[in-house]
Coordinates of C-alpha atoms in Angstrom, one line a residue:
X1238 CA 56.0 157.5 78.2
X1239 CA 54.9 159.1 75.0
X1240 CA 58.1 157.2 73.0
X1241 CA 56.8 154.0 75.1
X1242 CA 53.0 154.7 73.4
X1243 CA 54.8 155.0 69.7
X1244 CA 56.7 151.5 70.4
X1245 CA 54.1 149.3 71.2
X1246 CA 51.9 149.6 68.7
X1247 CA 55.0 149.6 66.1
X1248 CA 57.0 146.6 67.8
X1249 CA 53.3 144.6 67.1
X1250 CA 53.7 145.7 63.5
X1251 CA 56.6 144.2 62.9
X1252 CA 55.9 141.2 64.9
X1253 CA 52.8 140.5 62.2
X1254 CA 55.1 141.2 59.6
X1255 CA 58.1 138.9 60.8
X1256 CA 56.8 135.9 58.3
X1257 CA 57.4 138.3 55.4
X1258 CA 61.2 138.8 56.1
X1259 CA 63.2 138.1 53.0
X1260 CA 63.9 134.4 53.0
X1261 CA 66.3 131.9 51.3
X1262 CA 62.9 130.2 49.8
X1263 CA 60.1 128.1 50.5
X1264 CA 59.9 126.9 54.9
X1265 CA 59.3 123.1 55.5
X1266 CA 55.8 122.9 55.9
X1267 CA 55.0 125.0 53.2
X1268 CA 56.7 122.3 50.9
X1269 CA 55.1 119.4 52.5
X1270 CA 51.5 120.9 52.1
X1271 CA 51.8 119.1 48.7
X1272 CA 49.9 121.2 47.4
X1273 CA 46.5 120.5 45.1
X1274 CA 44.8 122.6 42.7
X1275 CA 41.8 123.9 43.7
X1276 CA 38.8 122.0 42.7
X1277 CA 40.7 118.8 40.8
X1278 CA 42.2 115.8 41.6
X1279 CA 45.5 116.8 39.7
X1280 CA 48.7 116.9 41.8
X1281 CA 51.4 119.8 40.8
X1282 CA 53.7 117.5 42.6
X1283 CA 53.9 114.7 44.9
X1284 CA 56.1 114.5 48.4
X1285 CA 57.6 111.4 49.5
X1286 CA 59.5 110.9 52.6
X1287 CA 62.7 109.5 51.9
X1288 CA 63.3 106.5 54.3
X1289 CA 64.5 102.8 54.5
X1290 CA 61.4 101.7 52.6
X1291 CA 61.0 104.4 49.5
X1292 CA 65.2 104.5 49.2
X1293 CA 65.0 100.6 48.5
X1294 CA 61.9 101.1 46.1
X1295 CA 64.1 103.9 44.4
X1296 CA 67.2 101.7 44.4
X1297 CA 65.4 98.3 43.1
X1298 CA 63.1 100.7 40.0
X1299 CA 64.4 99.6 36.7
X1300 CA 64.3 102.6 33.9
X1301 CA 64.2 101.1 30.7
X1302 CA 63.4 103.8 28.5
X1303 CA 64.0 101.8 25.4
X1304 CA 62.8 98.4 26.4
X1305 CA 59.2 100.4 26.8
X1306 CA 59.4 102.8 23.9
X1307 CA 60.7 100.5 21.5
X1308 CA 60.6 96.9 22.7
X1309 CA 61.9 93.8 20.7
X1310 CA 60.4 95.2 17.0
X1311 CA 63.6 94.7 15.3
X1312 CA 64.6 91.4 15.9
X1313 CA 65.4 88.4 13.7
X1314 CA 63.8 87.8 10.8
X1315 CA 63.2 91.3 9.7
X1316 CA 66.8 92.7 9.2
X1317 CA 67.6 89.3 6.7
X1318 CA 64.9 90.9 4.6
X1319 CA 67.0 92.4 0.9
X1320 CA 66.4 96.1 -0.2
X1321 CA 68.2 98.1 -3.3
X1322 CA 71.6 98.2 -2.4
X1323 CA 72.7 95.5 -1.4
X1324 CA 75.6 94.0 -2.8
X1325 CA 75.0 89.6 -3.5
X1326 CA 76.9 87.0 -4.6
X1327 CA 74.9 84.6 -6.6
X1328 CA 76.4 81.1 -6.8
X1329 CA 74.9 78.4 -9.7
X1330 CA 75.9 74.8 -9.9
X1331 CA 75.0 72.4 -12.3
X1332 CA 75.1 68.5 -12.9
X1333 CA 76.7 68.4 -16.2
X1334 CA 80.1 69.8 -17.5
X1335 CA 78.0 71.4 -20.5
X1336 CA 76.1 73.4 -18.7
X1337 CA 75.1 76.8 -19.2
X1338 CA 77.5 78.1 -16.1
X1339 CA 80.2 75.7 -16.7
X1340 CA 83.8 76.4 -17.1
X1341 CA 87.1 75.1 -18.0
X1342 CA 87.7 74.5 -14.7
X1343 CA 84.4 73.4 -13.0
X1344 CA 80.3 73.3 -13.1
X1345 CA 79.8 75.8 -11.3
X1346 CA 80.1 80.1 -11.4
X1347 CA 79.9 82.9 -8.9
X1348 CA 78.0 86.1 -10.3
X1349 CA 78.5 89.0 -8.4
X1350 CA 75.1 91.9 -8.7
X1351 CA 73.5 94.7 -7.0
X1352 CA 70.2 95.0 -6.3
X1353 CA 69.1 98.3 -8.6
X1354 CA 66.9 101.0 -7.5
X1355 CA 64.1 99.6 -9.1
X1356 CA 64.1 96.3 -6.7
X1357 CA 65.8 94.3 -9.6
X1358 CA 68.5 92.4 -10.0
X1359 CA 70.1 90.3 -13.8
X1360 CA 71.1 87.2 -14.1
X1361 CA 72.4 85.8 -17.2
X1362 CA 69.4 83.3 -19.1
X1363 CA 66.8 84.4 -15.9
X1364 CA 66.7 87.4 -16.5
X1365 CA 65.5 90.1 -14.2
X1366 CA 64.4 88.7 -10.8
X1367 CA 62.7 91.2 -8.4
X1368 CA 64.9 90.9 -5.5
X1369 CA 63.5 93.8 -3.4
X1370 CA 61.3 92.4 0.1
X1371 CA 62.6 88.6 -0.3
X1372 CA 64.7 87.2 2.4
X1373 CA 67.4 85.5 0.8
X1374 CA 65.5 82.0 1.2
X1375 CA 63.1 83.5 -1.3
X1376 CA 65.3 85.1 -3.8
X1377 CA 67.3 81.5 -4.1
X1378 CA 64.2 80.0 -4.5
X1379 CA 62.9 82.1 -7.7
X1380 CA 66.1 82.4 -9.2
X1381 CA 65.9 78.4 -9.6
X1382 CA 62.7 78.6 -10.6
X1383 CA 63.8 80.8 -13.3
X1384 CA 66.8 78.7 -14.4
X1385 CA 64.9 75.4 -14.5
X1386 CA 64.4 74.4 -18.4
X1387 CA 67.3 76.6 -19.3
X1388 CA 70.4 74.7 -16.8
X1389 CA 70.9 71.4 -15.8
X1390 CA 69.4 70.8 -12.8
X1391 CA 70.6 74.2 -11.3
X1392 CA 71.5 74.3 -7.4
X1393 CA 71.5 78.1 -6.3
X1394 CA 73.2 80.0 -3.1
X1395 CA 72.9 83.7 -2.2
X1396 CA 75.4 85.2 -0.3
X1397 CA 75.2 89.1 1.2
X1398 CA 77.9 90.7 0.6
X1399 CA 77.3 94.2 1.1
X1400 CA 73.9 94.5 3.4
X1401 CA 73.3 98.4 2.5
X1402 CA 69.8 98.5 2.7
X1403 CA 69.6 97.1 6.0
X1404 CA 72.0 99.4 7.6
X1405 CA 72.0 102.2 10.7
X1406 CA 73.8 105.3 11.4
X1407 CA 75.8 106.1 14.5
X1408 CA 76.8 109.6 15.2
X1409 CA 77.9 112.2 17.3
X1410 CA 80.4 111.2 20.6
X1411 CA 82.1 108.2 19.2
X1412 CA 85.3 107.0 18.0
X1413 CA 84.1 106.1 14.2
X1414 CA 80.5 107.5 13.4
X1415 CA 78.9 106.3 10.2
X1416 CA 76.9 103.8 8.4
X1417 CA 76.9 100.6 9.8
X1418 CA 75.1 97.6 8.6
X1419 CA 72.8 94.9 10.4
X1420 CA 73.7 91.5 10.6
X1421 CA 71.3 88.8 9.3
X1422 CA 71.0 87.2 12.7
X1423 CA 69.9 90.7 14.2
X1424 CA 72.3 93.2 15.6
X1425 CA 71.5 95.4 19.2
X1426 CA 72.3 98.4 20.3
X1427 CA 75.2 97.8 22.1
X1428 CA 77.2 96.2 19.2
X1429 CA 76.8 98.6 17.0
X1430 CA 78.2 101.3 19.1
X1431 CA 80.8 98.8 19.7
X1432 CA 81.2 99.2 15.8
X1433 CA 81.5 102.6 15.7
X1434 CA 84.5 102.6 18.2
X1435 CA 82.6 103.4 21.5
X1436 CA 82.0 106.5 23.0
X1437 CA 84.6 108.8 23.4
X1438 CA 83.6 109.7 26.5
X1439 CA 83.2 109.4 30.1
X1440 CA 80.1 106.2 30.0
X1441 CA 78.5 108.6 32.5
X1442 CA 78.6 111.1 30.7
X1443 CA 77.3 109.9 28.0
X1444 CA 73.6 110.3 27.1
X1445 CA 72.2 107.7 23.8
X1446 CA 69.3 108.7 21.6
X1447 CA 67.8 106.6 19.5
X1448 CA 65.2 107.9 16.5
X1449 CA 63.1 105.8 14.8
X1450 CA 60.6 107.2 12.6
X1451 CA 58.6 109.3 14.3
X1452 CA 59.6 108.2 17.7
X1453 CA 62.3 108.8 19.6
X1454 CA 63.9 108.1 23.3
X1455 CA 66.6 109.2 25.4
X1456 CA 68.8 107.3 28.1
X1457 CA 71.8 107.5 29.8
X1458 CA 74.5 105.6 28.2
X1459 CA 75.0 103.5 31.5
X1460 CA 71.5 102.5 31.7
X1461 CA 71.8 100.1 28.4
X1462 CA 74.5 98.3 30.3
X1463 CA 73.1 98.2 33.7
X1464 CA 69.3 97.1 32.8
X1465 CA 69.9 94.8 29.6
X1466 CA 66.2 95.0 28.3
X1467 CA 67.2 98.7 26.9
X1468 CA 69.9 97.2 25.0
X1469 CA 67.1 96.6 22.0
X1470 CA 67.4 94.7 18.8
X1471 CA 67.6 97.8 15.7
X1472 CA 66.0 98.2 12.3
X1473 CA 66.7 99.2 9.4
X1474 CA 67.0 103.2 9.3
X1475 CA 67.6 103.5 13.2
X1476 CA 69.4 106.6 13.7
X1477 CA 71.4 106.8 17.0
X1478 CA 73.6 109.8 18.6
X1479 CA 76.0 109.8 21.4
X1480 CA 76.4 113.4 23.2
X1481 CA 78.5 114.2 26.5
X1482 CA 76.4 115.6 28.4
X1483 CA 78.4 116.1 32.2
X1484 CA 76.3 115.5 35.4
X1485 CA 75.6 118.3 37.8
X1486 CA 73.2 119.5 40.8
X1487 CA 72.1 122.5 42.5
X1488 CA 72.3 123.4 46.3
X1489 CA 70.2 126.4 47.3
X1490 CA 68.7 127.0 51.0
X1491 CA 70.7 127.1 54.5
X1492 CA 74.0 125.1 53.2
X1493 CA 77.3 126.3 53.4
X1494 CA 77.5 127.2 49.9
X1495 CA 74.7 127.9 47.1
X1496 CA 76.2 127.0 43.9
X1497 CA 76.0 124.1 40.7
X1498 CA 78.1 121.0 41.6
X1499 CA 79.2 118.9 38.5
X1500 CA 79.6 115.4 39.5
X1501 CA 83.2 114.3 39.8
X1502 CA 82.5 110.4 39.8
X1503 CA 80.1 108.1 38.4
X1504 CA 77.8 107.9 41.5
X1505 CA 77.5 110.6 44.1
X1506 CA 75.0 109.9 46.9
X1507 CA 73.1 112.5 48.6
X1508 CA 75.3 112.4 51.9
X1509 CA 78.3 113.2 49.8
X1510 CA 76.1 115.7 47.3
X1511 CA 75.7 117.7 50.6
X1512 CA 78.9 117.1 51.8
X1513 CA 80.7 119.3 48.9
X1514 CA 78.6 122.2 49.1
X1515 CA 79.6 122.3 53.1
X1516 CA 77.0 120.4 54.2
X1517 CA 73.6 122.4 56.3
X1518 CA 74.6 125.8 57.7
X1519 CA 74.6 126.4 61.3
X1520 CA 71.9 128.4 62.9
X1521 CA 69.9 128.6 60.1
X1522 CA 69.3 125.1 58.9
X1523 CA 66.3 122.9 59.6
X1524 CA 67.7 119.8 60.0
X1525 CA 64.4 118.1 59.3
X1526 CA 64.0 120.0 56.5
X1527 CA 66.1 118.7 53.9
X1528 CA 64.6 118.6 50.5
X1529 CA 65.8 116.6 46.7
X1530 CA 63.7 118.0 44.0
X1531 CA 63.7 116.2 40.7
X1532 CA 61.4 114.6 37.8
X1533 CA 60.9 110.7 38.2
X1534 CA 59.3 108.4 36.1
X1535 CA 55.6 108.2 36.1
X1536 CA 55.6 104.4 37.4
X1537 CA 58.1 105.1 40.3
X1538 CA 55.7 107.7 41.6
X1539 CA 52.8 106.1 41.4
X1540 CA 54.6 102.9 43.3
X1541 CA 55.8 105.3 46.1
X1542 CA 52.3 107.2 46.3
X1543 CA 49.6 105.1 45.3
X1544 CA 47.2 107.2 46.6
X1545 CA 48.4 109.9 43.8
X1546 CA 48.2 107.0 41.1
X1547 CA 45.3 108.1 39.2
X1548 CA 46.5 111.7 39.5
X1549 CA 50.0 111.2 37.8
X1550 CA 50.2 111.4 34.1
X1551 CA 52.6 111.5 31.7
X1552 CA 55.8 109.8 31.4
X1553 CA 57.7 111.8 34.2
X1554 CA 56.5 113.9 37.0
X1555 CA 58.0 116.1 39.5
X1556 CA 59.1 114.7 43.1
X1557 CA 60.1 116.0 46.3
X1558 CA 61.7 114.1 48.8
X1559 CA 62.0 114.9 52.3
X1560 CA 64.7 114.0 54.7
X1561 CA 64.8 114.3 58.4
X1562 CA 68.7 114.5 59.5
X1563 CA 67.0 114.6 63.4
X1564 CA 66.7 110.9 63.0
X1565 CA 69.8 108.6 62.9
X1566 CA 68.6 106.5 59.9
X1567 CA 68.8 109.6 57.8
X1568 CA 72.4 109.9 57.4
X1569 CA 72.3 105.9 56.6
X1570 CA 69.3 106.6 53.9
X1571 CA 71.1 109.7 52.3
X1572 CA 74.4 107.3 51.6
X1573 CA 72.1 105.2 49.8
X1574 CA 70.3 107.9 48.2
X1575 CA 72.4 108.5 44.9
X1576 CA 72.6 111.6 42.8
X1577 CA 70.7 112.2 39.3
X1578 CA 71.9 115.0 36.7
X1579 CA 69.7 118.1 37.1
X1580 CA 68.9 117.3 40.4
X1581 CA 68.3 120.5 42.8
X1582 CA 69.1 119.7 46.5
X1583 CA 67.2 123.0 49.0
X1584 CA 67.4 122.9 53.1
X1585 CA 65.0 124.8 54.2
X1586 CA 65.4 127.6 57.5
X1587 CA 64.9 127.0 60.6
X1588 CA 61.8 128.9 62.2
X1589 CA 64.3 130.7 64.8
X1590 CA 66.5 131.8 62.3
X1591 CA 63.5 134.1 60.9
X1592 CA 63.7 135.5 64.4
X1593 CA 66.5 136.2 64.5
X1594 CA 66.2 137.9 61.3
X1595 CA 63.6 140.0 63.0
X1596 CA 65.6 140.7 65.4
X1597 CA 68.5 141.7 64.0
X1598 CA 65.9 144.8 62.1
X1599 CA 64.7 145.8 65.4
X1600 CA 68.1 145.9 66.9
X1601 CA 68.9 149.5 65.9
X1602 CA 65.4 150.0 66.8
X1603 CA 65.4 149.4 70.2
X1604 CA 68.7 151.1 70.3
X1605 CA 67.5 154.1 69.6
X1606 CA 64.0 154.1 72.1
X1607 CA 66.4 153.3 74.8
X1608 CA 68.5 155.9 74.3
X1609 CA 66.0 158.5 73.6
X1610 CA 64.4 157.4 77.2
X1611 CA 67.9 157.9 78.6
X1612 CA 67.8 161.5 78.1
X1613 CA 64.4 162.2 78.5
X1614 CA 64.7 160.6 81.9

């Protein structure tokens, strides 16, 4: 009797203390709480149930980081604009066989210049012609003005031969980084990195960054081909760098292995994501607790939870989505649910497999009461 009086009390004990048993992280409900600073509006992070209707908003959101960042600032007009540098070819007809710039062989005569760091550039009986800012429309223009008086009737072409002031530079993960010049007509993103060879490469594992000035942006190198709009027009001085940066996601939680999984193809969904890390371990896995953690941009989140729109800031913010693998359409939704890089995948304990963790502690316990009882009686 007096071992049975030492047991109760201590059997309660641990009962009150079974939620504290050491745990593989946070239980389902705990997650789903969605939890809300005290006092404020702000979110920390916002849940979404991941079903037919978010997994199609997911799968139909378009991120074009450049398009937004940058947008269509480079385009034509701006890159046919002259700077020191560049190398011209300055063509001069004239009516008579007498002229000024005629030869032996014909009225007319090619003179090749560079425009000099002062914005200048000579031409014999004009003199020196500020070249520097003028499209080539308006450098033609005042270098007949300037002949006029001094050559018969002069007709005047420009011709860009070396376009060095309107130029970018491609670095890093390609074939042939350097300087590469703009077109007149207006030259993209793409084509440039064409220029430079490609990337060397995996595509999807390939990350682009593009600086200009005192802005810069970030995007998969896949995403300029797949949404055209961040496939932007460049300017002068854009500085762009290709790096291999692999793919990979972390399982953690009840699945048959906890470990970093570097992705293997181009697209891994979230079926196939569980599938190599042994998929949710029996007798301890909540089935309807299967969680994807990551960062999504600001304007998906607010489209899945519009009732967290005015809470959501920034350009990204953290997301966790929740799949129920009790419900048949959840193996369909996690084969469309594809993979991102960084992504952390956690499947949260059953509530029985805590007690059975209890009960595995008071095993030796109870053991021991029942034995002692033996002899006594």
């Amino acid at each position: 009797m007096p071992n049975r009086t030492i047991f109760a009390p201590l059997l309660a004990l641990l009962l009150a203390g079974c939620a504290a048993l050491p745990g593989q992280g946070p239980s389902a409900i705990s997650i789903t709480a969605d939890e809300i600073e005290s006092g404020t509006t702000e979110a920390n992070y916002a849940t979404v149930t991941l079903d037919r209707n978010s997994a199609r908003s997911i799968q139909s959101y378009r991120p074009v980081t450049f398009a937004q960042r940058f947008g269509e600032i480079g385009s034509r007009g701006r890159n046919s604009v002259l700077g020191v540098g560049d190398g011209l070819v300055i063509g001069i007809w004239e009516a008579a066989p007498d002229g000024l710039f005629s030869t032996a062989t014909g009225k007319s005569v090619q003179v090749p210049t560079v425009i000099d760091q002062s914005g200048f550039i000579f031409i014999p009986y004009a003199g020196r012609i500020h070249a520097d800012g003028l499209t080539v429309e308006g450098l033609r223009t005042a270098i007949e003005d300037k002949l006029k008086g001094k050559a018969i009737e002069p007709q005047v072409s420009v011709t860009v031969q070396n376009n060095a002031s309107n130029s970018v530079v491609v670095v890093g993960d390609v074939a042939k980084p350097g300087q590469y010049p703009l077109s007149i007509r207006g030259s993209r993103l793409l084509e440039l990195v064409a220029q430079a060879g490609g990337a060397r490469e995996a595509v999807y594992e390939t990350v682009v960054t593009l600086k200009r000035g005192h802005r810069s942006g970030t995007a998969r190198f896949e995403d300029l081909i797949d949404y055209p709009e961040n496939n932007i027009p460049l300017v002068s001085g854009d500085n762009i760098l290709l790096s291999h940066k692999p793919r990979t996601y972390s399982a953690f939680g009840a699945v048959g292995q906890t470990t970093l999984v570097p992705f293997k193809t181009q697209t891994v969904t979230l079926a196939e994501a569980l599938a190599q890390v042994g998929g949710l371990k029996d007798f301890f896995a909540d089935a309807g607790g299967v969680f994807l953690f990551r960062y999504e941009d600001a304007a998906l989140v607010r489209l899945l939870r519009p009732d967290l729109a005015s809470s959501v800031s920034g350009e990204t913010f953290p997301v966790v989505y929740r799949l129920n693998f009790r419900e048949p359409q959840a193996f369909f939704t996690a084969r469309a649910m594809e993979m991102r890089d960084k992504d952390v995948i956690y499947v949260a304990n059953h509530p029985t497999a805590e007690f059975g963790k209890f009960l595995q502690l008071i095993g030796p316990l109870l053991s021991n009461v029942n034995t002692v009882n033996a002899i006594s009686n």
